PDB file of C-alpha atoms in Angstrom:
ATOM      1  CA  UNK A  28       0.000   0.000   0.000  1.00  0.00           C
ATOM      2  CA  UNK A  29       1.181   3.439  -0.805  1.00  0.00           C
ATOM      3  CA  UNK A  30       0.990   5.128   2.589  1.00  0.00           C
ATOM      4  CA  UNK A  31       0.885   8.650   1.188  1.00  0.00           C
ATOM      5  CA  UNK A  32      -2.214   8.014  -0.900  1.00  0.00           C
ATOM      6  CA  UNK A  33      -3.698   4.991   0.863  1.00  0.00           C
ATOM      7  CA  UNK A  34      -4.014   3.092  -2.418  1.00  0.00           C
ATOM      8  CA  UNK A  35      -2.307  -0.037  -3.690  1.00  0.00           C
ATOM      9  CA  UNK A  36       0.001   0.103  -6.699  1.00  0.00           C
ATOM     10  CA  UNK A  37      -0.992  -1.808  -9.817  1.00  0.00           C
ATOM     11  CA  UNK A  38       1.627  -4.465  -9.082  1.00  0.00           C
ATOM     12  CA  UNK A  39       0.239  -4.988  -5.585  1.00  0.00           C
ATOM     13  CA  UNK A  40      -3.288  -5.209  -6.994  1.00  0.00           C
ATOM     14  CA  UNK A  41      -2.109  -7.865  -9.480  1.00  0.00           C
ATOM     15  CA  UNK A  42      -0.521  -9.948  -6.708  1.00  0.00           C
ATOM     16  CA  UNK A  43      -3.648  -9.701  -4.546  1.00  0.00           C
ATOM     17  CA  UNK A  44      -5.912 -10.608  -7.476  1.00  0.00           C
ATOM     18  CA  UNK A  45      -3.763 -13.651  -8.254  1.00  0.00           C
ATOM     19  CA  UNK A  46      -4.221 -14.844  -4.687  1.00  0.00           C
ATOM     20  CA  UNK A  47      -7.987 -14.352  -4.864  1.00  0.00           C
ATOM     21  CA  UNK A  48      -8.347 -16.286  -8.105  1.00  0.00           C
ATOM     22  CA  UNK A  49      -5.561 -18.841  -8.573  1.00  0.00           C
ATOM     23  CA  UNK A  50      -4.855 -19.612 -12.204  1.00  0.00           C
ATOM     24  CA  UNK A  51      -6.073 -22.851 -13.750  1.00  0.00           C
ATOM     25  CA  UNK A  52      -2.856 -23.810 -15.561  1.00  0.00           C
ATOM     26  CA  UNK A  53      -2.899 -27.247 -13.946  1.00  0.00           C
ATOM     27  CA  UNK A  54      -6.426 -27.835 -15.324  1.00  0.00           C
ATOM     28  CA  UNK A  55      -5.818 -26.408 -18.796  1.00  0.00           C
ATOM     29  CA  UNK A  56      -4.426 -28.570 -21.555  1.00  0.00           C
ATOM     30  CA  UNK A  57      -1.159 -27.992 -23.406  1.00  0.00           C
ATOM     31  CA  UNK A  58      -2.904 -26.280 -26.347  1.00  0.00           C
ATOM     32  CA  UNK A  59      -4.300 -23.619 -24.014  1.00  0.00           C
ATOM     33  CA  UNK A  60      -0.815 -23.141 -22.586  1.00  0.00           C
ATOM     34  CA  UNK A  61       0.480 -22.579 -26.113  1.00  0.00           C
ATOM     35  CA  UNK A  62      -2.240 -20.014 -26.757  1.00  0.00           C
ATOM     36  CA  UNK A  63      -1.248 -18.111 -23.610  1.00  0.00           C
ATOM     37  CA  UNK A  64       2.410 -18.317 -24.580  1.00  0.00           C
ATOM     38  CA  UNK A  65       1.440 -16.779 -27.940  1.00  0.00           C
ATOM     39  CA  UNK A  66      -0.395 -13.962 -26.131  1.00  0.00           C
ATOM     40  CA  UNK A  67      -3.940 -15.224 -26.640  1.00  0.00           C
ATOM     41  CA  UNK A  68      -5.514 -15.237 -23.183  1.00  0.00           C
ATOM     42  CA  UNK A  69      -8.996 -15.936 -21.854  1.00  0.00           C
ATOM     43  CA  UNK A  70      -9.576 -12.838 -19.746  1.00  0.00           C
ATOM     44  CA  UNK A  71     -12.125 -12.828 -16.924  1.00  0.00           C
ATOM     45  CA  UNK A  72     -13.122  -9.639 -15.143  1.00  0.00           C
ATOM     46  CA  UNK A  73     -12.824  -9.368 -11.366  1.00  0.00           C
ATOM     47  CA  UNK A  74     -14.947  -6.997  -9.310  1.00  0.00           C
ATOM     48  CA  UNK A  75     -12.384  -5.532  -6.939  1.00  0.00           C
ATOM     49  CA  UNK A  76     -14.024  -2.185  -6.224  1.00  0.00           C
ATOM     50  CA  UNK A  77     -13.227  -2.479  -2.506  1.00  0.00           C
ATOM     51  CA  UNK A  78      -9.591  -3.482  -3.070  1.00  0.00           C
ATOM     52  CA  UNK A  79      -8.787  -1.255  -6.037  1.00  0.00           C
ATOM     53  CA  UNK A  80     -11.413   1.416  -6.673  1.00  0.00           C
ATOM     54  CA  UNK A  81     -11.359   2.756 -10.200  1.00  0.00           C
ATOM     55  CA  UNK A  82      -9.080   0.015 -11.547  1.00  0.00           C
ATOM     56  CA  UNK A  83      -9.909  -2.369 -14.377  1.00  0.00           C
ATOM     57  CA  UNK A  84      -8.683  -5.802 -13.213  1.00  0.00           C
ATOM     58  CA  UNK A  85      -8.901  -8.964 -15.336  1.00  0.00           C
ATOM     59  CA  UNK A  86      -7.133 -12.298 -15.019  1.00  0.00           C
ATOM     60  CA  UNK A  87      -6.398 -15.070 -17.506  1.00  0.00           C
ATOM     61  CA  UNK A  88      -8.434 -18.188 -16.826  1.00  0.00           C
ATOM     62  CA  UNK A  89      -5.684 -20.395 -18.297  1.00  0.00           C
ATOM     63  CA  UNK A  90      -2.425 -18.960 -16.879  1.00  0.00           C
ATOM     64  CA  UNK A  91      -1.031 -16.760 -14.130  1.00  0.00           C
ATOM     65  CA  UNK A  92      -1.312 -13.392 -15.906  1.00  0.00           C
ATOM     66  CA  UNK A  93      -3.315 -10.510 -14.405  1.00  0.00           C
ATOM     67  CA  UNK A  94      -4.055  -7.306 -16.311  1.00  0.00           C
ATOM     68  CA  UNK A  95      -4.543  -4.079 -14.355  1.00  0.00           C
ATOM     69  CA  UNK A  96      -5.591  -1.016 -16.369  1.00  0.00           C
ATOM     70  CA  UNK A  97      -4.207  -2.591 -19.556  1.00  0.00           C
ATOM     71  CA  UNK A  98      -0.804  -3.563 -18.125  1.00  0.00           C
ATOM     72  CA  UNK A  99      -0.137  -7.324 -17.928  1.00  0.00           C
ATOM     73  CA  UNK A 100       1.570  -8.736 -14.830  1.00  0.00           C
ATOM     74  CA  UNK A 101       2.836 -12.323 -14.522  1.00  0.00           C
ATOM     75  CA  UNK A 102       2.400 -13.233 -10.876  1.00  0.00           C
TER      76      UNK A 102
END
């Protein structure tokens, strides 16, 4: 948390979102892993208004990537 503003940075939001919704890489098949490796993800939106107000947070259903306001984080 950024103590001056009382808000979490995008990287911190990505780490917290990854903990809330663990990726399904172990359940996905190898073709889905290849798609993610090629940059084709299955994004799912998370409602994190309480954790990160005003932020657009999505996670990939097939791998460990989280996108916060258009920036992709691999957590």
